[in-house]
PDB file of C-alpha atoms in Angstrom:
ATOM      1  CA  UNK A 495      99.073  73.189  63.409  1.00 56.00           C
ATOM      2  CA  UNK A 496     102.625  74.276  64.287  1.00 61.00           C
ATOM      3  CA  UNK A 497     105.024  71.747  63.387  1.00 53.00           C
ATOM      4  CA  UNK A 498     107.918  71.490  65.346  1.00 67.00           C
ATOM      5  CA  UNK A 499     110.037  68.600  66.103  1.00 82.00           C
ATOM      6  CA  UNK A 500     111.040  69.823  69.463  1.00 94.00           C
ATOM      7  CA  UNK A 501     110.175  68.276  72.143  1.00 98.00           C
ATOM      8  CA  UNK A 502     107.177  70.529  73.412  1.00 98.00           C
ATOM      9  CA  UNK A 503     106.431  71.495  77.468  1.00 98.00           C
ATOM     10  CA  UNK A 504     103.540  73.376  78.879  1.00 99.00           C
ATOM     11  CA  UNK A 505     104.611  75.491  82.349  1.00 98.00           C
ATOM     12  CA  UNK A 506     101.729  77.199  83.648  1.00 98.00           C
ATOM     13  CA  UNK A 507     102.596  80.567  85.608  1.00 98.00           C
ATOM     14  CA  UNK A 508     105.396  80.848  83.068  1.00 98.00           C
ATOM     15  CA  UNK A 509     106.032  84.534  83.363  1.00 97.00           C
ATOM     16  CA  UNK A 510     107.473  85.527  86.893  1.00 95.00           C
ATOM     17  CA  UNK A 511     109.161  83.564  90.033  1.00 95.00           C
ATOM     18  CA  UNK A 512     109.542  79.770  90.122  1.00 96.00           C
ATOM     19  CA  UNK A 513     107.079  79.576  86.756  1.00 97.00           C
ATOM     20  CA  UNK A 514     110.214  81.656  84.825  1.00 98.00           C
ATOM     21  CA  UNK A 515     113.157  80.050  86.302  1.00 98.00           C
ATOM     22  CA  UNK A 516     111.246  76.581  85.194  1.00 98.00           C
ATOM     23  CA  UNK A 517     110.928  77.888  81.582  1.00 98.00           C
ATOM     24  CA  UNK A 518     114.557  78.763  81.150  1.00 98.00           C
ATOM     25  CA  UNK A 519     115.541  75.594  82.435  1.00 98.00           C
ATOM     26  CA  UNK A 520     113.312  73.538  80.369  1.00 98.00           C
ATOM     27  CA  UNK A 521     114.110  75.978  77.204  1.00 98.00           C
ATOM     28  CA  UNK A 522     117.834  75.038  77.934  1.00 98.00           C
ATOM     29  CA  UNK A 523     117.268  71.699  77.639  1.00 98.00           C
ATOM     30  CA  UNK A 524     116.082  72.367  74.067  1.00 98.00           C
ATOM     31  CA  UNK A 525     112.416  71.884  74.074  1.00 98.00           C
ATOM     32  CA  UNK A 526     109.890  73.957  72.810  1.00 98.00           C
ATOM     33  CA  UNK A 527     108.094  75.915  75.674  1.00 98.00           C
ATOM     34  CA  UNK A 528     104.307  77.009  75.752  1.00 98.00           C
ATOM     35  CA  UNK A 529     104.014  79.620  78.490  1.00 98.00           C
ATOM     36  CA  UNK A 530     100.965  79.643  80.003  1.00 98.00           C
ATOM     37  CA  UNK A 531      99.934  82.722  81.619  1.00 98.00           C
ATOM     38  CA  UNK A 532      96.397  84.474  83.053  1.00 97.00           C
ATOM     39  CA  UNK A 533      98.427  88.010  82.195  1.00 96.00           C
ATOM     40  CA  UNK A 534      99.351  88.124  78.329  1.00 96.00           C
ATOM     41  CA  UNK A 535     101.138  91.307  78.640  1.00 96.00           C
ATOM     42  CA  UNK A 536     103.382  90.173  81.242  1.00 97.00           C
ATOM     43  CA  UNK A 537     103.667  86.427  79.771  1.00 98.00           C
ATOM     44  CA  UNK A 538     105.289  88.847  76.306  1.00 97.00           C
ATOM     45  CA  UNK A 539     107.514  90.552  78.751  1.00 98.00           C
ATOM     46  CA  UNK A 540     108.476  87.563  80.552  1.00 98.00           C
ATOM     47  CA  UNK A 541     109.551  86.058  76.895  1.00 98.00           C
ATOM     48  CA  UNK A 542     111.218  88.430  75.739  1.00 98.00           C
ATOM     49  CA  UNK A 543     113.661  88.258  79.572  1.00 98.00           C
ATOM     50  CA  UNK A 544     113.496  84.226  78.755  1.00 98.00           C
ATOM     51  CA  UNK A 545     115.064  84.797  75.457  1.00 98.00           C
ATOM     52  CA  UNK A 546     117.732  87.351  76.636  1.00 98.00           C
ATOM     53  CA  UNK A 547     118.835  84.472  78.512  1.00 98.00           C
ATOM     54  CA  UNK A 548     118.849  81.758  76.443  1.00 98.00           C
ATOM     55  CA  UNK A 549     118.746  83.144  72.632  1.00 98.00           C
ATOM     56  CA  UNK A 550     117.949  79.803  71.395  1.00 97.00           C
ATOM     57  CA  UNK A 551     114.803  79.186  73.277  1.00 98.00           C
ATOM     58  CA  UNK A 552     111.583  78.195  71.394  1.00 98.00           C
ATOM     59  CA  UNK A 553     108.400  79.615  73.376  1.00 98.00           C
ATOM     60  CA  UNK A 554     105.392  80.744  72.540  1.00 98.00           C
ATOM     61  CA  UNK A 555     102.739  82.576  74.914  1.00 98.00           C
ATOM     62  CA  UNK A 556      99.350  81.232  75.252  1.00 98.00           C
ATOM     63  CA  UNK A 557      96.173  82.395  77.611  1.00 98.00           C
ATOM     64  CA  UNK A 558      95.244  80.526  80.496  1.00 98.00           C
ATOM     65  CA  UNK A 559      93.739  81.558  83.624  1.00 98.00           C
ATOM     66  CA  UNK A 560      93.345  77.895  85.781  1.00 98.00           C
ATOM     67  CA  UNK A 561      90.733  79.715  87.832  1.00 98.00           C
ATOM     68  CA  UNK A 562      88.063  79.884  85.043  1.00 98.00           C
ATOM     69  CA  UNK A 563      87.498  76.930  83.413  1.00 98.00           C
ATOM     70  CA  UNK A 564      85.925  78.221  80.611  1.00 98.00           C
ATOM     71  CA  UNK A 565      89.409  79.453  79.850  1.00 98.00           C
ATOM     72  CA  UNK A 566      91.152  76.004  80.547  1.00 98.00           C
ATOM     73  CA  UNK A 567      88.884  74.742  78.045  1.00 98.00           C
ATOM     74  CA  UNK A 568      89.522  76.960  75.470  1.00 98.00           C
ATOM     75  CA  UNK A 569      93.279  76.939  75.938  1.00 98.00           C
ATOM     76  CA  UNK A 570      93.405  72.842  75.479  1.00 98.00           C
ATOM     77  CA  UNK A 571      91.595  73.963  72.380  1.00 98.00           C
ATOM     78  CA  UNK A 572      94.046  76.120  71.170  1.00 98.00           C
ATOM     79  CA  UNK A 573      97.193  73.839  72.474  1.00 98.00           C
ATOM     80  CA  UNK A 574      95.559  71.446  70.598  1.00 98.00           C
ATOM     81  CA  UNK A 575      95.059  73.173  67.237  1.00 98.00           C
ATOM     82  CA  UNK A 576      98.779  74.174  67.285  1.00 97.00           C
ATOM     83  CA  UNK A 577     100.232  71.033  68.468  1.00 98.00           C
ATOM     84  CA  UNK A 578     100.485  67.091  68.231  1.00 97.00           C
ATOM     85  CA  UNK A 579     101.941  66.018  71.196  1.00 98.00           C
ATOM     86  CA  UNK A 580     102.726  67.177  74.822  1.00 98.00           C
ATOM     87  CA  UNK A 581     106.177  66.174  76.423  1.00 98.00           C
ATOM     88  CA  UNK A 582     106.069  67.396  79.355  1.00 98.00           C
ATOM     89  CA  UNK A 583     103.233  69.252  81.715  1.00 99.00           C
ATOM     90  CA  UNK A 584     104.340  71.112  84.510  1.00 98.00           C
ATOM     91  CA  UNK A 585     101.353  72.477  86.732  1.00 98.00           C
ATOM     92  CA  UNK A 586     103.043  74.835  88.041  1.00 98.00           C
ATOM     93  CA  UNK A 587     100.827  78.066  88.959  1.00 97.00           C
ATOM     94  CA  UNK A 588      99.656  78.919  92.134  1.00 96.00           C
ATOM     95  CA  UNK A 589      97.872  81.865  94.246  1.00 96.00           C
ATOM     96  CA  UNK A 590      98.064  82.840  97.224  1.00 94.00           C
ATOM     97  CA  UNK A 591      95.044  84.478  99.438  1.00 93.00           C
ATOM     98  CA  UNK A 592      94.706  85.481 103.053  1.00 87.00           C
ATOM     99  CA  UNK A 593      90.944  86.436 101.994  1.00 89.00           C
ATOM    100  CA  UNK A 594      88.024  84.127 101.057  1.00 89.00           C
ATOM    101  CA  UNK A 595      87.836  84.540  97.179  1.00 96.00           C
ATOM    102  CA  UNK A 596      85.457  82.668  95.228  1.00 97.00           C
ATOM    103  CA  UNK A 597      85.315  82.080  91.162  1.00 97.00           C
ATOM    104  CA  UNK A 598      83.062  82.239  88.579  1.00 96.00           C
ATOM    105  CA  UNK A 599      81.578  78.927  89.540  1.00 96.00           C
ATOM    106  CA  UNK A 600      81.219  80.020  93.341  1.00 97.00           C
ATOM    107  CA  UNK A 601      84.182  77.689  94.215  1.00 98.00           C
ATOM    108  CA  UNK A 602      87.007  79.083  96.377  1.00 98.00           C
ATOM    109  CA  UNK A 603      89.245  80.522  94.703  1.00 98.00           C
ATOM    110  CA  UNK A 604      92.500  78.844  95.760  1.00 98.00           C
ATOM    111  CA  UNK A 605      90.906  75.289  95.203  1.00 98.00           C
ATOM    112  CA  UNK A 606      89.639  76.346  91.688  1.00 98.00           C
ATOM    113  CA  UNK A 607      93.227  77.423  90.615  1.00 98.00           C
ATOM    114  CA  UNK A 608      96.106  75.794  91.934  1.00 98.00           C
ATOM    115  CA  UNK A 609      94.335  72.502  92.221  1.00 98.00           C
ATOM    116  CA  UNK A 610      90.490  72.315  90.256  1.00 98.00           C
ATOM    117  CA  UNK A 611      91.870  74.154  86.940  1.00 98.00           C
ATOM    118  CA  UNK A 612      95.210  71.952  86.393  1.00 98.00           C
ATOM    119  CA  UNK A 613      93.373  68.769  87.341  1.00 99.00           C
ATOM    120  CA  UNK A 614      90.913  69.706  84.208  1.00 98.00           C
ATOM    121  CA  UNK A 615      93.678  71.243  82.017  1.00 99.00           C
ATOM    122  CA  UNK A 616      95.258  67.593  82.416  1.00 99.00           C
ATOM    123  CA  UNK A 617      92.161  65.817  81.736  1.00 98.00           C
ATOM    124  CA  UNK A 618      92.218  67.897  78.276  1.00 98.00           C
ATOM    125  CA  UNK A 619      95.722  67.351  77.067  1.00 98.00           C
ATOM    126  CA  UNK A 620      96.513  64.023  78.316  1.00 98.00           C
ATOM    127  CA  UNK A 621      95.886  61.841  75.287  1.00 98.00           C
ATOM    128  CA  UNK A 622      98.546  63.981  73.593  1.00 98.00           C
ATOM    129  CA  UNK A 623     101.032  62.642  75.643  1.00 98.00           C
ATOM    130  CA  UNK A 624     103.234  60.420  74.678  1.00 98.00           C
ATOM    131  CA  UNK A 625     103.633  56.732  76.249  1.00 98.00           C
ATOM    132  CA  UNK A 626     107.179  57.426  77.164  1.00 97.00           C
ATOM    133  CA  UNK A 627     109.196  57.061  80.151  1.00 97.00           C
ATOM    134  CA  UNK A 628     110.414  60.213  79.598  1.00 98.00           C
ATOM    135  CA  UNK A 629     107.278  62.001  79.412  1.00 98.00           C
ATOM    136  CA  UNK A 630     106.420  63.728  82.911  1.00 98.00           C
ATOM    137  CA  UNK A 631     103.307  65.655  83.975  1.00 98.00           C
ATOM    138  CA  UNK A 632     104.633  67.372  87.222  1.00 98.00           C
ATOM    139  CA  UNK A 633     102.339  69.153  90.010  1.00 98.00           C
ATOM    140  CA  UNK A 634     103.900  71.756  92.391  1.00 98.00           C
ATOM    141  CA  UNK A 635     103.219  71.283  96.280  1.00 97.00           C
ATOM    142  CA  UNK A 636     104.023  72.898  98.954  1.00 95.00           C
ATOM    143  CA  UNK A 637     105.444  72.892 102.742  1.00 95.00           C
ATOM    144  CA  UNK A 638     102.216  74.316 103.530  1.00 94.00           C
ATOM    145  CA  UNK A 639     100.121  70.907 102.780  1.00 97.00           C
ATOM    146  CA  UNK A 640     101.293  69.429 105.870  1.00 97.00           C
ATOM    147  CA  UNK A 641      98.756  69.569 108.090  1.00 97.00           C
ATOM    148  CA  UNK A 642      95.982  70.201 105.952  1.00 98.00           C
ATOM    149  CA  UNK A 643      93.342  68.239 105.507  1.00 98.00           C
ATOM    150  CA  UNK A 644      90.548  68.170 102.258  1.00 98.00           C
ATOM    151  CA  UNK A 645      87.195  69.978 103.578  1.00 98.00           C
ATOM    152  CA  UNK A 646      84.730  68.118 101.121  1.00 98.00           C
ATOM    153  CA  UNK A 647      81.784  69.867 103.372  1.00 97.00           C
ATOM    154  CA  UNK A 648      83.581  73.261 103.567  1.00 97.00           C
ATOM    155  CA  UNK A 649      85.628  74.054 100.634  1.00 97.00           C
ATOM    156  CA  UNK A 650      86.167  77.640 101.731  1.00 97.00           C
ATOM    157  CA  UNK A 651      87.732  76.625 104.639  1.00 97.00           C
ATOM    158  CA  UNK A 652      85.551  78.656 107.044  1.00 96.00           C
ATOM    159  CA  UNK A 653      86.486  81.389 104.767  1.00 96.00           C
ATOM    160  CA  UNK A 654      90.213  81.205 106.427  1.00 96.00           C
ATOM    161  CA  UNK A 655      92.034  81.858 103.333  1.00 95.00           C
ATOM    162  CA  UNK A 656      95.595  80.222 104.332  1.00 94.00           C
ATOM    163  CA  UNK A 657      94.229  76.903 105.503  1.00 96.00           C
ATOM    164  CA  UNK A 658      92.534  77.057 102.023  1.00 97.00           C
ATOM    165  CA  UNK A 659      96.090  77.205 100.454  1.00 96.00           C
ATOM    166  CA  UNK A 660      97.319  74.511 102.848  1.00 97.00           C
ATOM    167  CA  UNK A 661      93.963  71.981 101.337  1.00 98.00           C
ATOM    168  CA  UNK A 662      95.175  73.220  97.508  1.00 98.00           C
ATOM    169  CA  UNK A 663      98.735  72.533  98.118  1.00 98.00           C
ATOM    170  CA  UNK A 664      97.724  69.063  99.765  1.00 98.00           C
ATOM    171  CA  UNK A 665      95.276  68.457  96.809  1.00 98.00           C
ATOM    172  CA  UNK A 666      97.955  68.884  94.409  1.00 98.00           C
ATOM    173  CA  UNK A 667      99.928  66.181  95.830  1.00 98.00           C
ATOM    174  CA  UNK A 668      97.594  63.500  96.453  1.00 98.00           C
ATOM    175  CA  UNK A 669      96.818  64.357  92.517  1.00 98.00           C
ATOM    176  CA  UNK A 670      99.593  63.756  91.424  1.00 98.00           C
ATOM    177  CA  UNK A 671      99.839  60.555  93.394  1.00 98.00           C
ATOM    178  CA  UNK A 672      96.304  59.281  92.195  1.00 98.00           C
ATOM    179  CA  UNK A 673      97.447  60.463  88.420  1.00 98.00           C
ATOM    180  CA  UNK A 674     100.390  58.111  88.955  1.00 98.00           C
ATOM    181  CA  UNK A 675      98.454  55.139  90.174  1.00 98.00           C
ATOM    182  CA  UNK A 676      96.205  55.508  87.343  1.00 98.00           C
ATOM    183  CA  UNK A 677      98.770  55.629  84.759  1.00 98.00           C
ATOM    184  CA  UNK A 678     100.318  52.779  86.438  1.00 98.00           C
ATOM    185  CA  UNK A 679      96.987  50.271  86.577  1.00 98.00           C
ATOM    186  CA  UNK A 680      96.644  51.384  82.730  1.00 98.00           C
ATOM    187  CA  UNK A 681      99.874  50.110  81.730  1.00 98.00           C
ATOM    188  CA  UNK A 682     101.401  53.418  80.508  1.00 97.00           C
ATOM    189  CA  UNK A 683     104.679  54.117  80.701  1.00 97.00           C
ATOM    190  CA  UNK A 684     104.607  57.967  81.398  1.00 98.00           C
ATOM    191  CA  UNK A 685     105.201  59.511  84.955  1.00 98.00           C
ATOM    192  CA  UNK A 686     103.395  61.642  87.148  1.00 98.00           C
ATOM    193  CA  UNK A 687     105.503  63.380  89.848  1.00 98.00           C
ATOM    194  CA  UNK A 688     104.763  65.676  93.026  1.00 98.00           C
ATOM    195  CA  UNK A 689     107.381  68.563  94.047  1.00 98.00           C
ATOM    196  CA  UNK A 690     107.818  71.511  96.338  1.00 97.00           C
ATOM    197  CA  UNK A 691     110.059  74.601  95.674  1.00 95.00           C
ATOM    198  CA  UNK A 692     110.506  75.269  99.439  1.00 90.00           C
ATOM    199  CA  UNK A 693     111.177  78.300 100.742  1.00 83.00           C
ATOM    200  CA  UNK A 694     111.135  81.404  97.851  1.00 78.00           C
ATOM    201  CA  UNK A 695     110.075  84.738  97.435  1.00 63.00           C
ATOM    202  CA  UNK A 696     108.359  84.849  94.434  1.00 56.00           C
ATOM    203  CA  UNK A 697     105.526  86.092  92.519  1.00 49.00           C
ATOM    204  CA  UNK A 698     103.270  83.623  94.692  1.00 49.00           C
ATOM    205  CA  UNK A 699     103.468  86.434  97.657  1.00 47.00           C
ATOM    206  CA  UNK A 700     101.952  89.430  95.168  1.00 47.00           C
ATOM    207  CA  UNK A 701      98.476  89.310  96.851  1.00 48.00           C
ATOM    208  CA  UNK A 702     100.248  89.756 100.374  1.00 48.00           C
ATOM    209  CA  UNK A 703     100.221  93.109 102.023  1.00 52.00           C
ATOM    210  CA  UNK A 704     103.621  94.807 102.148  1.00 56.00           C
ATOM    211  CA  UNK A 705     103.473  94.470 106.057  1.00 56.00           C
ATOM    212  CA  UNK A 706     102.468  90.829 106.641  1.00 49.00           C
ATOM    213  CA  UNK A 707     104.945  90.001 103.785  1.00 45.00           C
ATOM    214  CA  UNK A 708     107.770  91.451 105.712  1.00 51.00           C
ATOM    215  CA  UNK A 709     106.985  90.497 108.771  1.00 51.00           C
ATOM    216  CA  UNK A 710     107.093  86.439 107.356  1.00 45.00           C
ATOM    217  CA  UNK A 711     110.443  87.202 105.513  1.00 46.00           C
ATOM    218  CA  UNK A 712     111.853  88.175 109.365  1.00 51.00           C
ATOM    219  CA  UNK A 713     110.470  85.032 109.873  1.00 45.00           C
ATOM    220  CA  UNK A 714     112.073  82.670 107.955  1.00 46.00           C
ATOM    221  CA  UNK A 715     114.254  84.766 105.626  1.00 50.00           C
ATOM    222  CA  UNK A 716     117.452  83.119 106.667  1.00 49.00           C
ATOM    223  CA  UNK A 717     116.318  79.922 105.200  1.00 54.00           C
ATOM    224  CA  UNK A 718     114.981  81.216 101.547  1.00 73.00           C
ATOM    225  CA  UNK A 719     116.401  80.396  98.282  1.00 59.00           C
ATOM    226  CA  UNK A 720     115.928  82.346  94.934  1.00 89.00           C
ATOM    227  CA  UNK A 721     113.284  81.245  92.578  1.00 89.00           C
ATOM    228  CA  UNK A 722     116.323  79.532  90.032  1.00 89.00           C
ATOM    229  CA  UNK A 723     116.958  77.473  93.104  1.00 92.00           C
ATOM    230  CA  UNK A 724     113.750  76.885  94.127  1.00 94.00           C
ATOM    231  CA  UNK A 725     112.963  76.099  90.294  1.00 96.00           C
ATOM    232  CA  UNK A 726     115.312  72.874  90.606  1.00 97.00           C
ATOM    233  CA  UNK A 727     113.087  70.229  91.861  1.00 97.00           C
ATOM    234  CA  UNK A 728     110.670  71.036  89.625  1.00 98.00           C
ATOM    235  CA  UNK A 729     113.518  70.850  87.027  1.00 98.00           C
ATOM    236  CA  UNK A 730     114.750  67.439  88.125  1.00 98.00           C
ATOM    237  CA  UNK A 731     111.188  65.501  88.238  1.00 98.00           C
ATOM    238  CA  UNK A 732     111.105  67.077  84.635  1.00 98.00           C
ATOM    239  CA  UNK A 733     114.447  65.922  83.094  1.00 98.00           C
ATOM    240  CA  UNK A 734     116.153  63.656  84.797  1.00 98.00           C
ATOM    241  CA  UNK A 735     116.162  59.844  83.923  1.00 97.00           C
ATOM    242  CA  UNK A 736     116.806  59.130  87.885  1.00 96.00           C
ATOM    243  CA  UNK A 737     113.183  59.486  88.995  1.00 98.00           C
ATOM    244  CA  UNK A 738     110.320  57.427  89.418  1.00 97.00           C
ATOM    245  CA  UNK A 739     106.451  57.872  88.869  1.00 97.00           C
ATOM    246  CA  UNK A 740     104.661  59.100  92.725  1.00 97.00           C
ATOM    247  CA  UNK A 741     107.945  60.978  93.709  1.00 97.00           C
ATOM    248  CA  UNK A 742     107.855  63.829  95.694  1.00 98.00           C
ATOM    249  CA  UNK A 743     111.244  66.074  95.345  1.00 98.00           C
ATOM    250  CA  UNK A 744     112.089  68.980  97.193  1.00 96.00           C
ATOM    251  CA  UNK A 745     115.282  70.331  98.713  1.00 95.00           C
ATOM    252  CA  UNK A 746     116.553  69.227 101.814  1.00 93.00           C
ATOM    253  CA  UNK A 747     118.608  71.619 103.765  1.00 87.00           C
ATOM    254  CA  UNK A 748     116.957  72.993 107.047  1.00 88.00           C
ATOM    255  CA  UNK A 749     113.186  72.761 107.397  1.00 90.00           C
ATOM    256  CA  UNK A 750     113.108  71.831 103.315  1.00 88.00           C
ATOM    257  CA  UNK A 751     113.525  75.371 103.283  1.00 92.00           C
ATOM    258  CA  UNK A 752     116.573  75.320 100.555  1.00 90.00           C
ATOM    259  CA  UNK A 753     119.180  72.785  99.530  1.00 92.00           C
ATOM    260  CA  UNK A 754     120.028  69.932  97.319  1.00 94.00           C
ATOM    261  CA  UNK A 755     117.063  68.237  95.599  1.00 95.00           C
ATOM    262  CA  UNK A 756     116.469  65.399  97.080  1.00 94.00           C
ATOM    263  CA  UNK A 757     113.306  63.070  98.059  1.00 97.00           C
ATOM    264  CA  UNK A 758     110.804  65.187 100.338  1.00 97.00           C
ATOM    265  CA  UNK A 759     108.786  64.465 103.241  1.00 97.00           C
ATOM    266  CA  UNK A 760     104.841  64.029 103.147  1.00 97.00           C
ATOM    267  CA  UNK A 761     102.317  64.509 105.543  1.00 97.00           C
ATOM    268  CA  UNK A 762     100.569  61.013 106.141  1.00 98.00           C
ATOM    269  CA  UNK A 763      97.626  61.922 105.246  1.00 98.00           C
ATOM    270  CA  UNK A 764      98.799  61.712 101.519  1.00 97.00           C
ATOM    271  CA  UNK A 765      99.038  57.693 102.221  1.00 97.00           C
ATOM    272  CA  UNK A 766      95.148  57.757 102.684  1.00 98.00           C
ATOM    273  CA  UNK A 767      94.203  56.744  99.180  1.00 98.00           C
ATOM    274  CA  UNK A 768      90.252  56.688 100.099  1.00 98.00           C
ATOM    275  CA  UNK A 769      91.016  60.406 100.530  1.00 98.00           C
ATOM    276  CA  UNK A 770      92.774  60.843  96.585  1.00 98.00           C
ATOM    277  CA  UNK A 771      89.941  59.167  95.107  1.00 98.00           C
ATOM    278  CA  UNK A 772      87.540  60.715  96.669  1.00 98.00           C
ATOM    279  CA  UNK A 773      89.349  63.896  96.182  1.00 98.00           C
ATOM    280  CA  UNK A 774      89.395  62.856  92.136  1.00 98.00           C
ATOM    281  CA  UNK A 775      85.884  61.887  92.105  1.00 98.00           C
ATOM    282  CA  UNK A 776      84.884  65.502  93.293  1.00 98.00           C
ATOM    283  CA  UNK A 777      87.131  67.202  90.945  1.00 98.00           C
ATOM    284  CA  UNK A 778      85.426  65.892  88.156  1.00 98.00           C
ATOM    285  CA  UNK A 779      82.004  66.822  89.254  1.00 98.00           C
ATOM    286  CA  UNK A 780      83.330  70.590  90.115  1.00 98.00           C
ATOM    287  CA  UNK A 781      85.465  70.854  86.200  1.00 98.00           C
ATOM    288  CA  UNK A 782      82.185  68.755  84.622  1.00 98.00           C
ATOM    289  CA  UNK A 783      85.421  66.682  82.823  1.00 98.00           C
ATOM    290  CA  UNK A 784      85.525  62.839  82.965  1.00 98.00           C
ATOM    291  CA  UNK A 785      89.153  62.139  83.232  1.00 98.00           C
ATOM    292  CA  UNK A 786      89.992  59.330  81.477  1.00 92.00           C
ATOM    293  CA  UNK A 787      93.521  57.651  81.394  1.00 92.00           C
TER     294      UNK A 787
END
């Protein structure tokens, strides 16, 4: 087991975009960082550029890819063999398909990652978290889950890939809310928080073709923020001491594009809370994982 008396975060997608920005600025604020990354080779890379920046930082690189959850299992088996205790979680990694993709499981793809595989990887680690105030397990939203709805009879969507992003984004929201009220009827003390970057042109966009990816830049490029910017909300739910458990930050310029972090706005379907627990109760029979709080 490592011992380290660090505080000690986990940010999936650690090694490009919003995923790297998060990582220096939770290695700045001194804790020990375990990047989580599907790519190993580019998770070493991205280390090595984490540690140009801040020479201090304490990271080390671990497997994960949140669409197989064979893999999710056997990374909460590593984390665990290695470490105590889990500060902070931030659930941050995300794809992006305008295809239908499926994984190993025949679920779509989408659903699987950014919303099936941190649901489970949460379920694994959570006992290790401390009952502190200041412990935070944070999932990344999006713009995109307004609108959506959850297709329980049609997870692919009708095989339209971005309204299957739009239900993942929207599922990792009303997570995070359910997470919260869970913690909250259990007594504990720790918080679960929702966030969106807003508007950034990061590694998220990799699986979009050159052409359709330029052609939404024209779109909306006058409103876009870097990935260090679009890093801060996820940054603030993290850190600061000014937040409650069930906020949603993001920034609030124009459109929520960019701007100061502030509280976002939610679609009202995230108030339906026969929706969340419906949503949870499905997300343990897709992972096989009881998720006990």
């Amino acid at each position: 087991m490592t011992a380290t008396s660090q505080k000690i975060a986990i940010v999936t997608g650690a090694n490009n975009g919003i995923g790297f920005e998060t990582t220096i600025g939770i290695a700045e604020a001194g804790f020990h960082v375990v990047m989580a990354c599907r790519n190993l080779e580019k998770a070493k890379t991205a280390r090595d550029d984490v540690l140009a920046r801040v020479p201090s930082a304490s990271l080390d690189v671990m497997p994960l890819d949140l669409g197989d959850f064979a893999s999710v299992r056997s990374f909460a088996e590593a984390f665990r063999a290695r470490y105590s205790k889990l500060d902070v979680l931030i659930n941050n990694a995300g794809i992006l398909l305008y295809t239908a993709e499926t994984n190993g499981d025949g679920i779509e793809l989408q659903f699987a990652t950014n919303h099936l595989g941190h649901f489970l990887l949460t379920a694994l680690l959570i006992d290790l978290v401390p009952d502190d105030p200041a412990s935070r397990i944070v999932a990344l939203s999006s713009l995109g889950h307004k609108g959506a709805t959850i297709q329980f009879d049609d997870l692919t969507c009708g095989q339209d890939g971005g309204i299957a992003y739009g239900q993942s984004k929207l599922a990792n929201l009303l997570f995070g809310d359910e997470l919260n009220r869970r913690l909250r009827a259990s007594g504990r003390r720790l918080k679960a928080l929702s966030v969106h970057p807003g508007g950034s042109e990061s590694g998220l966009f990799h699986n979009v073709a050159p052409d359709q990816l330029a052609q939404m830049k024209a779109q909306v490029e006058q409103f876009l923020h870097s990935p260090e910017e679009a890093a801060k909300p996820t940054l603030y739910a993290a850190l600061s001491t000014d937040v409650q458990g069930g906020d949603y930050y993001g920034p609030t310029g124009p459109q929520e594009m960019s701007g100061e972090v502030g509280v976002a706005t939610r679609d009202p379907i995230t108030a339906n809370i026969e929706i969340a627990t419906r949503l949870w109760t499905l997300s343990e029979v897709l992972t096989g994982q009881s998720f006990k709080i």
